mmCIF file of C-alpha atoms in Angstrom:
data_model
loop_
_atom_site.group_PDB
_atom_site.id
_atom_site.type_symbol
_atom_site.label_atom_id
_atom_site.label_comp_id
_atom_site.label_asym_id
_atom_site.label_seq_id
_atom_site.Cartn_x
_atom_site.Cartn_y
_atom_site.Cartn_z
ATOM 1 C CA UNK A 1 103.020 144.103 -3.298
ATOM 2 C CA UNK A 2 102.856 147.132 -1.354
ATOM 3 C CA UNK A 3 100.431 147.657 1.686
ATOM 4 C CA UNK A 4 99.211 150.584 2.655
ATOM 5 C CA UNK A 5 97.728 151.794 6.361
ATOM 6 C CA UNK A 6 96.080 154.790 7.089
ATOM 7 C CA UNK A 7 95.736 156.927 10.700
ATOM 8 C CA UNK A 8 95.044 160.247 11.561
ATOM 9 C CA UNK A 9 91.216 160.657 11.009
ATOM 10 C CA UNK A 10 88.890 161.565 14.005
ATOM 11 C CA UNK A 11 86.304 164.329 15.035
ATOM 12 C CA UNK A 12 86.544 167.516 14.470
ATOM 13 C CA UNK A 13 84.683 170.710 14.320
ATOM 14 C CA UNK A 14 84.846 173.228 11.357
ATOM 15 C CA UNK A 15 87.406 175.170 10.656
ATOM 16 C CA UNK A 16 89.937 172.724 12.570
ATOM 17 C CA UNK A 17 92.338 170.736 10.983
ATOM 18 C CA UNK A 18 93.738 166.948 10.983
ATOM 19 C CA UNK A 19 96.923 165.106 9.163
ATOM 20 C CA UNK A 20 96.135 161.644 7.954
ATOM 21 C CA UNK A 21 98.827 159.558 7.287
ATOM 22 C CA UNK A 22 99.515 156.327 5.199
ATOM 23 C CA UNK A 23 102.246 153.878 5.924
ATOM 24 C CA UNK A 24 103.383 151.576 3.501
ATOM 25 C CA UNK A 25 105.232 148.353 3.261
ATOM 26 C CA UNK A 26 106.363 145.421 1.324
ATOM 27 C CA UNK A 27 107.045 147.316 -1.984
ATOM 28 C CA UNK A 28 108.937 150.167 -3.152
ATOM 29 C CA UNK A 29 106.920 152.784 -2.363
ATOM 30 C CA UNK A 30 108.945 155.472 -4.119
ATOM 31 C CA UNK A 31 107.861 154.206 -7.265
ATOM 32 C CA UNK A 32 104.453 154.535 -6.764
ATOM 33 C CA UNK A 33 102.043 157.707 -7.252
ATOM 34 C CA UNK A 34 100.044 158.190 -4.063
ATOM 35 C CA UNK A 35 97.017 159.354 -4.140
ATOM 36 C CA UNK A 36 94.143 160.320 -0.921
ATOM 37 C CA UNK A 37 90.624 159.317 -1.775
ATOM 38 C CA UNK A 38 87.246 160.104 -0.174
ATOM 39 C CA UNK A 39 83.746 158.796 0.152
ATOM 40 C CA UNK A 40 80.822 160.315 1.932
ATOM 41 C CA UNK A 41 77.671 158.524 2.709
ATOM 42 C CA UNK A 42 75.650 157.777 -0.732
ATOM 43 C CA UNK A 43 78.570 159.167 -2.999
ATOM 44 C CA UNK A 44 80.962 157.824 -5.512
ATOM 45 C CA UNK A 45 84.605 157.670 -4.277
ATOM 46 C CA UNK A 46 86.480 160.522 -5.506
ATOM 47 C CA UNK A 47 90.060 161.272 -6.050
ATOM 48 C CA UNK A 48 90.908 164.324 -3.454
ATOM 49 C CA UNK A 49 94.769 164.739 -3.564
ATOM 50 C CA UNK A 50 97.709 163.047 -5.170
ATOM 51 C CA UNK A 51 101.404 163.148 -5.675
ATOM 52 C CA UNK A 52 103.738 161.220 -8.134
ATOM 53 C CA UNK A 53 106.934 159.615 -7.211
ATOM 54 C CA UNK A 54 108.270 163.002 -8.371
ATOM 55 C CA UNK A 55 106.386 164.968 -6.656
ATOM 56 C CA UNK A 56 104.051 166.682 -9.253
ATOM 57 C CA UNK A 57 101.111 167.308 -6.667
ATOM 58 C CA UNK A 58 97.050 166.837 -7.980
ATOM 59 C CA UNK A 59 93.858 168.428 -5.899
ATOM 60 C CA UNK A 60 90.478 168.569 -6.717
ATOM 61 C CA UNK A 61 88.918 172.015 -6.481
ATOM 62 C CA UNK A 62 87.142 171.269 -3.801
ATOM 63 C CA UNK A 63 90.216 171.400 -1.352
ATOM 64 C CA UNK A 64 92.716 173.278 -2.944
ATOM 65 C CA UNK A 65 94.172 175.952 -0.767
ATOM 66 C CA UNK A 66 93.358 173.813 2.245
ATOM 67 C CA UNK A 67 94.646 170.640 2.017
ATOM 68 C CA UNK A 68 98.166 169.404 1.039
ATOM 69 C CA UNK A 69 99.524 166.430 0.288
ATOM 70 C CA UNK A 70 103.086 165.646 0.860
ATOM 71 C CA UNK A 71 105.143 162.109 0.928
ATOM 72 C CA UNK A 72 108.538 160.961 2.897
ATOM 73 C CA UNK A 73 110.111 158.224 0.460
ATOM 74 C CA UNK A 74 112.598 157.450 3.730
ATOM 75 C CA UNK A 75 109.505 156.236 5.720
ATOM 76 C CA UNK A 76 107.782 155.188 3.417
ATOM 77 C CA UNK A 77 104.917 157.570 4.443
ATOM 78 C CA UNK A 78 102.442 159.619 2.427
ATOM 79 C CA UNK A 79 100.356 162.492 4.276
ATOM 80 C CA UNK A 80 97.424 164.476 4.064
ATOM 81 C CA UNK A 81 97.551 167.962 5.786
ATOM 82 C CA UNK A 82 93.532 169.254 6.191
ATOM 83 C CA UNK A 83 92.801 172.913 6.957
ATOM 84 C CA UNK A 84 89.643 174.463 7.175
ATOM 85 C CA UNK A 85 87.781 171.565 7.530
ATOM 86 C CA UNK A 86 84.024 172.201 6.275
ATOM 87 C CA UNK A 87 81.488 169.289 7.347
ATOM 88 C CA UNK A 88 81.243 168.509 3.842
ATOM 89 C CA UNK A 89 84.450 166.820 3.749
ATOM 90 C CA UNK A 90 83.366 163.892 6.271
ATOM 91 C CA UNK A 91 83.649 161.181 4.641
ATOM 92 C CA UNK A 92 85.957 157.741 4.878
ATOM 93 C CA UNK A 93 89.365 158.747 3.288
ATOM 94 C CA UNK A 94 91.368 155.937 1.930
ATOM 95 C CA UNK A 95 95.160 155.899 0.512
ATOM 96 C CA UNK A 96 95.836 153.882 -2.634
ATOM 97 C CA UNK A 97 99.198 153.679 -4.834
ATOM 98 C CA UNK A 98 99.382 154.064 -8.524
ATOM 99 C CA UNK A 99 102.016 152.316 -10.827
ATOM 100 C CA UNK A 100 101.059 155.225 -13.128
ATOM 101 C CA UNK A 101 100.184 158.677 -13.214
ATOM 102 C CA UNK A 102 98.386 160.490 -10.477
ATOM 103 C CA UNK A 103 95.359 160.697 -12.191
ATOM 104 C CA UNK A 104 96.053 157.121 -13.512
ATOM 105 C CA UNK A 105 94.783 153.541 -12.262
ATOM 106 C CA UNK A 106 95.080 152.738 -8.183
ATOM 107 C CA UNK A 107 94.948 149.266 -7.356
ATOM 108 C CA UNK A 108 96.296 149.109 -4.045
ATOM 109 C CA UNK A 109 94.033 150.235 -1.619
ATOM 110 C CA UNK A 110 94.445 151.040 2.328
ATOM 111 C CA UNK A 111 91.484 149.701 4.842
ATOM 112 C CA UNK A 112 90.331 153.775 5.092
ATOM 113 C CA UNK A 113 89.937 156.104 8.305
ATOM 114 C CA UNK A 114 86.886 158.283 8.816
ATOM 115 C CA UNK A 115 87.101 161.805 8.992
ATOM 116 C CA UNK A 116 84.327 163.988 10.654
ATOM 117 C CA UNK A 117 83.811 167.293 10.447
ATOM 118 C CA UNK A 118 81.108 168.908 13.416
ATOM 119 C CA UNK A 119 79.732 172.333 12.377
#
């Protein structure tokens, strides 16, 4: 079963930028689809960015042209470059793997990392 960690998150003001990553272990973590969830205060969690094994890449319209997602299968590593940041995308941001497609299932889960955006 793999396990997933994420870093990276932190304070900062708009129109800065932060990399969040996700380290995994105990599975093979090529296999998987990746994908970068968020959840603000008194909202659903929603699906931001996500990348198959491949590395067929998924955003929401929300952050496309400013975020990118990107995955090293030697370290086992999945990342989340985030450009522009806008206060509207503080929120906890959580990593989760996908035996399927990117827009598939996740059942594995990381513990999340908060990201906050000042304006």
């Amino acid at each position: 079963q793999v396990q997933l960690v994420e870093s990276g998150g932190g304070l900062v003001q708009a129109g800065g930028s932060l990399r969040l990553s996700c380290a995994a272990s105990g599975g093979t973590f090529s296999s998987y689809a990746m994908g970068w969830f968020r959840q603000a205060p008194g909202k659903e969690r929603a699906l931001v960015s996500a990348i198959s094994w491949s590395g067929i890449e998924y955003y929401a319209d929300s952050v496309k042209g400013r975020f990118t997602i990107s995955r090293d299968n030697a370290k086992n590593t999945v990342y989340l470059q985030m450009n522009s940041l806008q206060p509207e995308d503080t929120a906890v941001y959580y990593c989760a793997a996908s035996r399927g497609s990117i827009r598939g299932r996740y059942d594995i889960w990381g513990q999340g990392t908060q990201v906050t955006v000042s304006s």
